[in-house]
């Protein structure tokens, strides 16, 4: 959160100070002219500018929320580029204009004094409104980049409060600040931050399909940099630099920084000492001039209550913003009813309009069917309803863009039926998943079965060694050999579905058994673990250890002949670590060895092996997924490595609260990023 707050703090401080200086000069000029009665007009204009900025932020937020995911990327990227342009212009304008700022504003105020109240309101509104709009736009883009709004809003609020305090101090002559140096220093930092916002915006435009090169990476450091570490989070939050960046991002970031920073520094060097002194003195004098009297205050005839104008200037922007949100958001189209049967699929289907659409799928046939909205040329799936029973109706929601669409109905028994294709005209893009067949998964499945078979072969020898240690009374040696064997077994997690009853015999827990750890049916690794770390004799452990070796040998023999459902392979990518989070990281399976984190490490190795064989299928369907997952794995691996001390491991229950929270958080994040894998690699009947 706080790493995302700094850019917004800086923009809030700088923009707030600019606006505050302008307001202070306006107020000081009116006081000097003896027109205190017209201060209300200044504050009315300021209030209107604030209302406009807040309304603008609301329009941005709610308009973006109503767009499709792809359109949101393009919208956010465009506004990020616009925000960079505004910030750049603001930095150069303030560097050039500080020395004449007070003179220009005093001239405008002097002219406004001889005219109506509306002119003075407009003067303060225009003077402050630009800063407000720039702040709203920059805050919105930084919140988009951060993925959350709490940090940016908090940082901006702190910056604005500090700016208000500084302006009050300058006005009351209790502070003296070299404003030229302040705006120069903050301008240089903002240019660096703006370069990062530009890079982020270009990436959004690539993901929105506006710019090319989405998969042309200049570098990918996700395997060597911990994306979750504090320093990575800080760099990404402040500078928008990520471990993986495209060539367009790098060129945009570097080019902007080189050109703009060079021009900015050159302009600062061109400023003479006399001019710098004049700028600082002129602004400070204008802000602090509060005690000079001049012409008598003018009396304005009031034909309306004093509250009417302030209420109006706040209400009007809010009403306009509300109307923009309401009328600018796409209206959901009436749900189209599409008939489904084993003979006639897609009856009633007509070319939909682009955007988010809801289709009511009604099964008019006699068989339960799978229903898919597909691109008939590629079989890519845009949406699906599984198990639509006869006589029932269910909604299917999908984003429609320019392209060709058709319905495909696959009854439980019978051939698939595809509707007539329709062509949708329009821009944008819609994300579709190319279906996976059993044939597609056969290669990865063969590779993984070979990996498991090799692991079981090692495990047979390791459990026999363990049993021999115990039979020979070498219990110290047995503890080390127990861990070696157990970690080998834990690394084969994706095969749990095929191990059937063997898993309960080999790795069963005491939970649920009537006698707990003393139950006669408690067997396998955890039974031996309990005995080794609770002082049982070699005699009492010989039989459980020998039984473990026998069961492992039985599994090794049976495995080549067991059915391994190909659809289980993508599921295990998520389920292995779900079990890790539920059992290992809670210490639930610890029977005395304190090696839960070692088991978690072995589970992570098994997940990594599984992703390696699935990589070709995932890369073509979700090219950004694996770099993200690799960064998550590297982060979790580093946390687990920190708990290892040679051959010993810190028990999970002895981790301090912070370390334990980090391990749990890293595992949870990895699980979240792995969650799309089963859906991406689901075997669908639509192919």
XYZ file of C-alpha atoms in Angstrom:
687
model
C 0.000 0.000 0.000
C 2.614 2.572 1.081
C 4.821 1.915 -1.928
C 1.869 2.921 -4.121
C 1.225 6.016 -1.974
C 4.456 7.925 -2.713
C 3.716 8.993 -6.341
C 0.258 10.206 -5.293
C 1.710 11.952 -2.227
C 4.116 13.846 -4.458
C 1.445 14.854 -6.970
C -0.894 15.862 -4.137
C 1.820 17.943 -2.473
C 2.947 19.628 -5.671
C -0.477 20.233 -7.243
C -1.871 21.214 -3.849
C 0.928 23.706 -3.337
C 0.428 25.166 -6.817
C -3.303 25.569 -6.271
C -2.733 26.804 -2.726
C -0.270 29.446 -3.877
C -2.746 30.685 -6.466
C -5.537 30.882 -3.891
C -3.222 32.609 -1.408
C -2.256 35.213 -3.999
C -5.918 35.765 -4.875
C -6.815 36.243 -1.214
C -3.821 38.480 -0.512
C -4.619 40.678 -3.512
C -8.233 41.129 -2.419
C -7.163 41.919 1.140
C -4.601 44.429 -0.164
C -7.339 46.045 -2.266
C -9.663 46.258 0.742
C -12.202 43.915 -0.853
C -12.597 41.331 1.882
C -16.324 41.083 1.201
C -15.537 39.434 -2.129
C -13.469 36.600 -0.619
C -16.624 34.440 -0.685
C -16.506 34.586 -4.480
C -12.958 33.189 -4.460
C -13.949 30.324 -2.183
C -17.000 29.627 -4.352
C -14.736 29.218 -7.376
C -12.398 26.974 -5.387
C -15.342 24.864 -4.245
C -16.548 24.541 -7.825
C -13.084 23.401 -8.960
C -12.966 20.738 -6.229
C -16.462 19.528 -7.168
C -15.433 19.323 -10.817
C -12.306 17.286 -9.970
C -14.250 14.829 -7.799
C -16.933 14.461 -10.465
C -14.297 13.864 -13.126
C -12.772 11.108 -10.983
C -16.199 9.491 -10.547
C -16.815 9.521 -14.299
C -13.452 7.871 -14.961
C -14.048 5.180 -12.329
C -17.591 4.207 -13.224
C -17.138 4.520 -16.972
C -14.142 2.185 -16.890
C -15.990 -0.310 -14.672
C -18.714 -0.708 -17.300
C -16.269 -1.683 -20.062
C -15.082 -5.152 -21.013
C -11.705 -6.298 -19.700
C -9.960 -5.552 -23.001
C -11.635 -2.170 -23.348
C -10.654 -1.309 -19.775
C -7.009 -1.983 -20.652
C -7.212 0.294 -23.705
C -9.113 3.005 -21.776
C -6.682 2.923 -18.862
C -3.653 2.948 -21.163
C -4.949 5.947 -23.093
C -5.607 7.943 -19.930
C -2.186 6.996 -18.561
C -0.562 8.529 -21.642
C -2.790 11.622 -21.321
C -1.859 11.913 -17.623
C 1.840 11.798 -18.512
C 1.301 14.588 -21.039
C -0.488 16.744 -18.443
C 2.109 16.140 -15.754
C 4.944 16.905 -18.163
C 3.291 20.148 -19.267
C 2.628 21.099 -15.637
C 6.259 20.540 -14.635
C 7.606 22.744 -17.444
C 4.896 25.395 -17.003
C 5.664 25.877 -13.324
C 9.388 26.059 -14.006
C 8.822 28.833 -16.542
C 5.967 30.709 -14.865
C 6.904 30.909 -11.178
C 8.601 34.284 -11.595
C 5.536 35.917 -13.155
C 2.800 33.945 -11.396
C 1.923 36.592 -8.808
C 1.859 39.433 -11.353
C -0.491 37.612 -13.720
C -2.935 36.658 -10.981
C -2.944 40.137 -9.423
C -3.638 41.617 -12.852
C -6.610 39.286 -13.354
C -7.986 40.038 -9.890
C -7.656 43.786 -10.382
C -9.646 43.521 -13.591
C -12.249 41.294 -11.962
C -12.854 43.755 -9.107
C -14.485 46.179 -11.487
C -16.808 43.529 -12.934
C -19.506 41.198 -11.597
C -19.196 38.444 -9.032
C -19.190 35.780 -11.739
C -15.879 36.977 -13.135
C -14.064 36.558 -9.809
C -15.671 33.149 -9.301
C -14.529 32.145 -12.794
C -11.016 33.467 -12.149
C -10.512 31.343 -9.030
C -12.295 28.374 -10.617
C -10.063 28.347 -13.695
C -6.921 28.964 -11.645
C -7.573 25.986 -9.362
C -9.603 23.744 -11.689
C -6.655 22.751 -13.868
C -4.713 21.439 -10.875
C -7.800 19.566 -9.686
C -8.374 17.837 -13.025
C -4.702 16.928 -13.334
C -4.719 15.497 -9.805
C -7.867 13.434 -10.451
C -6.457 12.027 -13.684
C -3.067 11.177 -12.196
C -4.649 9.584 -9.116
C -6.887 7.445 -11.301
C -3.992 6.202 -13.417
C -1.778 5.446 -10.410
C -4.636 3.560 -8.739
C -5.062 1.520 -11.931
C -1.349 0.724 -11.979
C -1.377 -0.222 -8.297
C -4.501 -2.358 -8.598
C -5.944 -0.711 -5.476
C -7.044 2.755 -4.429
C -6.281 2.900 -0.685
C -2.563 3.652 -1.094
C -2.858 6.321 -3.817
C -5.778 8.083 -2.094
C -4.001 8.056 1.270
C -0.800 9.418 -0.256
C -2.657 12.172 -2.127
C -4.610 13.159 0.987
C -1.413 13.481 3.028
C 0.189 15.535 0.250
C -2.795 17.885 -0.016
C -2.975 18.409 3.754
C 0.754 19.162 3.894
C 0.417 21.563 0.942
C -2.426 23.382 2.701
C -0.312 23.696 5.857
C 2.650 25.084 3.867
C 0.439 27.630 2.095
C -1.050 28.759 5.406
C 2.451 29.154 6.807
C 3.527 31.213 3.798
C 0.391 33.343 3.997
C 0.869 34.032 7.695
C 4.590 34.682 7.147
C 5.649 31.972 9.609
C 7.389 29.964 6.857
C 9.911 30.808 4.171
C 10.419 28.262 1.397
C 12.584 28.524 -1.688
C 9.726 27.632 -4.022
C 11.926 27.576 -7.101
C 14.135 24.859 -5.648
C 11.064 23.000 -4.400
C 9.380 22.904 -7.802
C 12.668 22.011 -9.500
C 13.361 19.038 -7.212
C 9.800 17.691 -7.268
C 9.634 18.250 -11.016
C 12.657 15.996 -11.574
C 11.162 13.245 -9.400
C 7.781 13.541 -11.143
C 9.435 13.119 -14.528
C 10.885 9.775 -13.356
C 7.483 8.691 -11.984
C 5.742 9.819 -15.175
C 8.138 7.660 -17.204
C 6.887 4.649 -15.235
C 3.252 5.649 -15.751
C 3.954 5.928 -19.482
C 5.465 2.426 -19.506
C 2.429 1.076 -17.639
C 0.083 2.856 -20.048
C 1.855 1.432 -23.089
C 1.529 -2.063 -21.598
C -2.197 -1.507 -21.086
C -2.551 -0.391 -24.697
C -0.765 -3.563 -25.798
C -3.063 -5.736 -23.707
C -6.055 -3.823 -25.061
C -5.007 -4.652 -28.626
C -4.298 -1.007 -29.541
C -0.516 -1.387 -29.845
C 1.497 -4.405 -31.072
C 4.288 -6.320 -29.324
C 2.355 -7.728 -26.374
C 4.590 -10.805 -26.177
C 7.845 -9.205 -27.376
C 9.703 -9.062 -24.074
C 12.870 -7.007 -23.716
C 13.745 -8.930 -20.562
C 12.185 -11.402 -18.146
C 13.813 -11.396 -14.721
C 10.930 -13.125 -12.947
C 13.040 -16.209 -12.401
C 15.852 -14.343 -10.636
C 14.019 -11.487 -8.899
C 11.552 -12.025 -6.079
C 8.545 -10.024 -7.294
C 7.014 -10.162 -3.818
C 10.025 -8.849 -1.915
C 9.789 -5.413 -0.312
C 12.331 -3.883 -2.669
C 10.535 -5.237 -5.760
C 7.211 -3.969 -4.457
C 8.731 -0.543 -3.731
C 10.313 -0.196 -7.179
C 7.147 -1.324 -8.912
C 4.902 0.900 -6.787
C 6.966 4.061 -7.188
C 8.519 3.671 -10.639
C 6.232 1.102 -12.322
C 9.228 -1.040 -13.235
C 8.386 -4.750 -13.299
C 10.556 -7.883 -13.656
C 9.041 -8.501 -17.096
C 8.733 -5.666 -19.635
C 8.136 -5.514 -23.367
C 10.385 -3.724 -25.836
C 7.772 -0.991 -26.311
C 7.635 -0.353 -22.563
C 11.416 -0.142 -22.293
C 11.762 2.151 -25.318
C 8.905 4.375 -24.144
C 10.276 4.586 -20.600
C 13.871 5.209 -21.631
C 13.035 7.581 -24.485
C 10.704 9.729 -22.393
C 13.142 9.891 -19.505
C 16.105 10.771 -21.726
C 14.359 13.508 -23.723
C 12.211 15.131 -21.022
C 14.814 15.024 -18.252
C 17.440 16.512 -20.577
C 15.152 19.408 -21.549
C 14.158 19.967 -17.922
C 17.725 20.029 -16.608
C 18.845 22.278 -19.451
C 16.049 24.732 -18.634
C 17.020 24.781 -14.959
C 20.651 25.549 -15.821
C 19.563 28.406 -18.086
C 17.870 30.179 -15.156
C 20.171 32.957 -13.844
C 20.697 33.495 -10.106
C 19.037 36.913 -10.387
C 15.943 35.399 -11.976
C 15.762 32.636 -9.368
C 15.950 35.179 -6.573
C 13.281 37.297 -8.264
C 10.970 34.295 -8.636
C 11.274 33.286 -4.980
C 10.919 36.819 -3.676
C 8.013 37.699 -5.958
C 5.892 34.730 -5.058
C 6.677 34.934 -1.351
C 5.847 38.651 -1.305
C 2.529 38.081 -3.052
C 1.546 35.233 -0.767
C 2.549 37.016 2.411
C 1.074 40.421 1.612
C -1.812 40.485 4.032
C -1.451 43.705 5.957
C -1.690 46.394 3.267
C -4.825 48.432 2.999
C -6.069 50.029 -0.164
C -9.358 51.051 -1.641
C -12.415 50.676 0.546
C -14.385 47.469 0.296
C -17.146 47.598 -2.260
C -20.648 46.696 -1.305
C -22.361 44.211 -3.604
C -26.091 44.184 -3.941
C -27.356 40.681 -3.341
C -30.411 39.703 -5.285
C -30.238 36.068 -4.225
C -29.448 34.161 -1.000
C -25.718 33.712 -0.355
C -25.988 29.913 -0.392
C -27.396 29.652 -3.925
C -24.151 30.022 -5.885
C -22.000 27.671 -3.725
C -24.707 25.008 -3.797
C -25.108 25.402 -7.546
C -21.422 25.128 -8.372
C -21.171 21.906 -6.365
C -24.440 20.393 -7.556
C -24.072 21.068 -11.266
C -20.799 19.088 -11.775
C -22.179 16.234 -9.666
C -25.388 16.105 -11.720
C -23.460 16.225 -14.995
C -21.107 13.464 -13.760
C -24.049 11.307 -12.708
C -25.691 11.768 -16.098
C -22.420 10.873 -17.856
C -22.148 7.676 -15.822
C -25.785 6.698 -16.295
C -26.123 7.530 -19.989
C -22.531 6.734 -20.930
C -22.550 3.207 -19.534
C -23.599 0.557 -22.034
C -27.060 -0.749 -21.329
C -27.318 -4.512 -20.952
C -29.166 -5.882 -23.910
C -32.281 -7.902 -23.345
C -31.225 -11.498 -22.905
C -31.666 -13.441 -26.122
C -33.237 -16.898 -25.751
C -31.425 -19.599 -27.695
C -32.938 -23.055 -28.128
C -30.747 -26.113 -27.582
C -31.425 -29.697 -28.636
C -29.599 -32.713 -29.978
C -31.025 -31.985 -33.465
C -31.238 -28.215 -33.731
C -28.641 -26.148 -31.900
C -28.848 -22.377 -31.660
C -32.377 -21.832 -32.917
C -33.294 -18.176 -32.450
C -29.680 -17.016 -32.542
C -29.055 -13.774 -34.423
C -25.977 -11.609 -34.712
C -25.589 -9.895 -31.312
C -24.238 -6.412 -30.762
C -20.662 -6.076 -29.493
C -20.257 -5.889 -25.728
C -21.176 -7.918 -22.685
C -24.110 -10.157 -23.603
C -26.367 -12.563 -21.715
C -27.939 -15.477 -23.579
C -30.710 -17.589 -22.073
C -29.977 -21.169 -23.140
C -33.144 -23.299 -23.161
C -32.848 -27.054 -23.714
C -35.820 -28.125 -25.837
C -34.458 -31.636 -26.450
C -34.551 -34.906 -24.556
C -30.879 -35.148 -23.609
C -28.601 -33.254 -21.253
C -26.129 -31.224 -23.300
C -22.976 -29.208 -23.065
C -23.422 -25.862 -24.830
C -20.580 -23.703 -26.145
C -20.355 -20.334 -27.868
C -17.465 -20.881 -30.291
C -15.493 -19.483 -33.172
C -16.293 -22.206 -35.734
C -13.023 -21.630 -37.592
C -10.745 -22.290 -34.613
C -13.114 -23.997 -32.127
C -12.084 -21.381 -29.561
C -14.645 -21.170 -26.746
C -16.076 -17.802 -25.651
C -18.535 -19.167 -23.111
C -20.112 -22.419 -21.984
C -22.900 -24.022 -20.018
C -22.234 -27.509 -18.723
C -24.884 -30.140 -18.093
C -27.950 -28.273 -19.385
C -30.803 -30.652 -18.533
C -33.900 -31.115 -20.750
C -36.563 -28.473 -20.189
C -34.265 -26.151 -18.215
C -32.958 -22.658 -18.946
C -29.629 -21.213 -17.813
C -27.824 -17.978 -18.583
C -24.558 -17.824 -20.493
C -22.647 -14.540 -20.232
C -19.949 -13.695 -22.779
C -18.185 -10.646 -24.201
C -18.852 -10.283 -27.914
C -16.554 -8.347 -30.251
C -15.916 -8.314 -33.970
C -15.674 -11.866 -35.307
C -17.567 -15.025 -36.200
C -19.732 -16.875 -33.663
C -21.725 -20.095 -33.577
C -23.383 -22.369 -31.015
C -22.227 -25.921 -30.512
C -24.385 -28.405 -28.610
C -22.869 -31.684 -27.435
C -25.480 -34.127 -26.008
C -24.397 -36.758 -23.501
C -24.880 -39.406 -26.166
C -24.819 -38.432 -29.790
C -22.913 -36.263 -32.209
C -22.167 -32.595 -31.706
C -24.408 -30.137 -33.554
C -23.171 -26.698 -34.642
C -25.422 -23.783 -35.546
C -25.095 -21.539 -38.533
C -22.316 -19.003 -38.007
C -23.056 -15.296 -37.701
C -20.705 -12.408 -38.278
C -20.452 -9.584 -35.742
C -19.088 -6.243 -36.906
C -17.331 -3.914 -34.527
C -14.085 -3.253 -32.808
C -12.569 -4.517 -29.599
C -11.594 -8.053 -28.830
C -13.003 -10.964 -26.882
C -10.907 -13.501 -25.037
C -11.486 -17.091 -26.097
C -9.942 -20.352 -24.949
C -8.770 -22.853 -27.538
C -10.134 -26.199 -26.310
C -7.823 -28.970 -25.203
C -8.336 -32.555 -26.300
C -7.125 -35.776 -24.717
C -4.621 -35.983 -27.562
C -3.212 -32.561 -26.604
C -2.649 -33.780 -23.050
C -1.264 -37.165 -24.019
C 2.295 -35.855 -24.458
C 2.453 -34.009 -21.111
C 0.764 -36.979 -19.443
C 3.393 -39.377 -20.789
C 6.203 -37.130 -19.576
C 4.694 -36.830 -16.132
C 4.053 -40.564 -15.793
C 7.731 -41.149 -16.570
C 8.678 -38.632 -13.865
C 6.422 -40.382 -11.322
C 7.671 -43.823 -12.303
C 11.283 -42.734 -11.795
C 10.370 -41.194 -8.447
C 8.663 -44.398 -7.288
C 11.711 -46.422 -8.289
C 13.880 -44.214 -6.040
C 11.285 -44.376 -3.308
C 11.372 -48.202 -3.224
C 15.091 -48.140 -2.464
C 14.747 -45.318 0.068
C 12.003 -47.040 2.101
C 13.962 -50.301 2.114
C 16.960 -48.398 3.487
C 14.708 -46.841 6.133
C 13.342 -50.248 7.156
C 16.895 -51.684 7.363
C 18.024 -48.760 9.558
C 15.205 -49.376 12.006
C 15.647 -53.143 12.036
C 19.357 -52.619 12.800
C 18.567 -50.224 15.647
C 20.114 -47.198 13.896
C 17.298 -44.801 14.769
C 19.388 -41.645 14.318
C 20.220 -42.665 10.762
C 16.592 -43.665 10.245
C 15.369 -40.133 10.964
C 17.435 -38.706 8.115
C 16.451 -41.508 5.742
C 12.790 -41.086 6.711
C 12.864 -37.438 5.605
C 14.599 -38.280 2.326
C 11.982 -40.890 1.454
C 9.027 -38.787 2.568
C 10.130 -35.810 0.476
C 10.454 -38.026 -2.593
C 6.883 -39.190 -2.079
C 5.642 -35.625 -1.483
C 7.149 -34.457 -4.774
C 4.857 -36.875 -6.696
C 1.700 -34.973 -5.722
C 0.071 -34.875 -9.135
C -0.228 -38.653 -9.127
C -2.306 -38.782 -5.936
C -5.443 -39.425 -7.962
C -4.020 -42.668 -9.359
C -2.486 -43.983 -6.143
C -5.955 -44.952 -4.899
C -5.808 -46.948 -1.637
C -2.011 -46.939 -1.663
C -1.913 -43.279 -0.589
C -3.845 -43.984 2.613
C -1.521 -46.859 3.435
C 1.655 -44.927 2.620
C 0.860 -41.380 3.747
C -2.341 -41.637 5.790
C -2.946 -39.431 8.827
C -4.158 -40.354 12.292
C -7.049 -37.871 12.071
C -10.381 -39.675 12.126
C -9.042 -42.972 13.458
C -10.709 -44.072 16.719
C -7.388 -44.564 18.498
C -5.568 -41.656 16.872
C -1.810 -42.211 16.691
C -2.207 -45.436 18.671
C -4.826 -46.931 16.350
C -3.920 -50.267 14.781
C -4.762 -48.882 11.316
C -2.390 -45.917 11.636
C 0.372 -46.789 9.152
C 2.831 -45.415 6.647
C 5.225 -42.483 6.808
C 3.443 -40.641 9.617
C 3.228 -43.770 11.780
C 6.998 -44.244 11.463
C 7.547 -40.503 12.011
C 5.578 -40.574 15.266
C 7.611 -43.492 16.581
C 10.996 -42.082 15.553
C 10.386 -38.717 17.221
C 8.509 -40.014 20.299
C 11.077 -42.436 21.644
C 9.651 -45.747 20.429
C 12.042 -48.662 20.265
C 13.415 -50.183 17.097
C 11.490 -53.370 17.886
C 8.100 -51.591 17.898
C 8.906 -49.709 14.670
C 10.310 -52.587 12.633
C 6.924 -53.896 11.517
C 5.469 -50.445 10.475
C 8.659 -49.614 8.578
C 8.679 -52.948 6.781
C 4.999 -52.559 5.915
C 5.744 -49.101 4.487
C 8.463 -50.544 2.241
C 6.111 -53.325 1.123
C 3.304 -50.885 0.271
C 5.650 -48.636 -1.697
C 6.887 -51.627 -3.683
C 3.263 -52.583 -4.353
C 2.503 -49.087 -5.626
C 5.586 -49.149 -7.849
C 4.380 -52.387 -9.411
C 0.761 -51.277 -9.825
C 1.335 -47.731 -11.119
C 2.047 -48.522 -14.796
C -1.282 -50.345 -15.006
C -3.407 -47.725 -13.241
C -5.636 -45.293 -15.097
C -4.429 -41.715 -15.078
C -7.239 -39.425 -16.218
C -5.648 -36.746 -18.452
C -8.077 -34.131 -17.073
C -6.550 -34.652 -13.608
C -3.229 -33.244 -14.757
C -4.304 -29.546 -14.942
C -6.282 -29.911 -11.705
C -3.223 -31.045 -9.754
C -1.431 -27.793 -10.617
C -3.755 -26.146 -8.117
C -4.651 -28.983 -5.761
C -1.117 -29.908 -4.652
C -0.612 -26.495 -3.105
C -4.161 -26.390 -1.750
C -3.225 -29.448 0.312
C 0.030 -27.757 1.264
C -1.804 -24.708 2.587
C -4.389 -26.825 4.400
C -2.158 -29.472 5.978
C 1.541 -28.619 5.833
C 1.461 -24.904 6.587
C -0.922 -25.437 9.500
C 1.331 -28.091 11.053
C -1.615 -30.495 10.958
C 0.467 -33.382 9.578
C 3.456 -32.945 11.894
C 3.931 -36.076 14.032
C 7.098 -34.857 15.714
C 9.716 -34.323 13.000
C 8.966 -30.598 12.499
C 9.547 -30.983 8.755
C 6.290 -29.595 7.374
C 8.153 -26.848 5.543
C 10.417 -29.455 3.950
C 7.286 -31.243 2.716
C 5.931 -27.945 1.412
C 9.213 -27.504 -0.456
C 8.791 -30.959 -2.021
C 5.185 -30.117 -2.973
C 6.455 -26.965 -4.657
C 9.024 -29.022 -6.584
C 6.225 -31.335 -7.743
C 4.155 -28.339 -8.868
C 7.120 -26.940 -10.765
C 7.621 -30.268 -12.545
C 3.954 -30.390 -13.469
C 3.992 -26.870 -14.894
C 7.067 -27.750 -16.944
C 5.210 -30.472 -18.839
C 2.119 -28.240 -19.256
C 4.140 -25.218 -20.400
C 3.663 -25.690 -24.182
C -0.128 -25.743 -23.775
C -0.225 -22.832 -21.329
C 2.138 -20.592 -23.290
C -0.123 -20.505 -26.343
C -3.289 -19.946 -24.305
C -2.114 -17.540 -21.615
C 1.354 -16.156 -22.423
C 1.421 -13.878 -19.365
C 0.431 -16.566 -16.882
C 3.685 -18.490 -16.576
C 5.960 -15.444 -15.964
C 3.625 -14.421 -13.145
C 3.540 -17.933 -11.708
C 7.317 -18.259 -12.000
C 7.724 -15.064 -9.968
C 5.308 -16.426 -7.343
C 7.229 -19.706 -7.159
C 10.553 -17.892 -6.790
C 9.124 -15.805 -3.960
C 7.754 -18.836 -2.087
C 10.965 -20.791 -2.703
C 13.038 -18.012 -1.142
C 10.825 -17.989 1.946
C 11.098 -21.771 2.322
C 14.862 -21.689 1.800
C 15.122 -19.216 4.682
C 13.638 -21.866 6.986
C 16.254 -24.457 6.003
C 19.474 -24.758 7.957
C 21.589 -27.432 6.335
C 19.683 -30.693 6.832
C 17.400 -29.186 9.490
C 14.194 -27.204 9.021
C 12.455 -24.698 11.250
C 9.133 -26.242 12.370
C 6.228 -24.305 10.913
C 4.825 -23.725 14.404
C 8.081 -22.021 15.463
C 8.083 -19.443 12.701
C 7.483 -15.950 13.990
C 4.140 -14.395 13.069
C 5.589 -12.254 10.268
C 7.500 -15.100 8.589
C 4.515 -17.439 8.829
C 2.211 -14.807 7.355
C 4.630 -14.285 4.461
C 4.772 -18.012 3.661
C 0.991 -18.316 3.824
C 0.556 -15.164 1.753
C 3.023 -16.278 -0.906
C 1.324 -19.680 -1.141
C -2.097 -18.053 -1.362
C -0.933 -15.709 -4.135
C 0.539 -18.622 -6.073
C -2.722 -20.532 -5.688
C -4.672 -17.547 -6.975
C -2.445 -17.178 -10.025
C -2.636 -20.925 -10.721
C -6.438 -20.992 -10.503
C -7.008 -20.354 -14.267
C -4.987 -23.456 -15.263
C -7.792 -26.045 -14.903
C -10.157 -23.904 -16.974
C -7.545 -23.137 -19.633
C -6.685 -26.828 -20.053
C -10.136 -28.319 -19.526
C -10.963 -31.096 -21.976
C -14.046 -29.822 -23.802
C -16.245 -31.776 -26.168
C -16.519 -28.839 -28.543
C -13.345 -29.584 -30.470
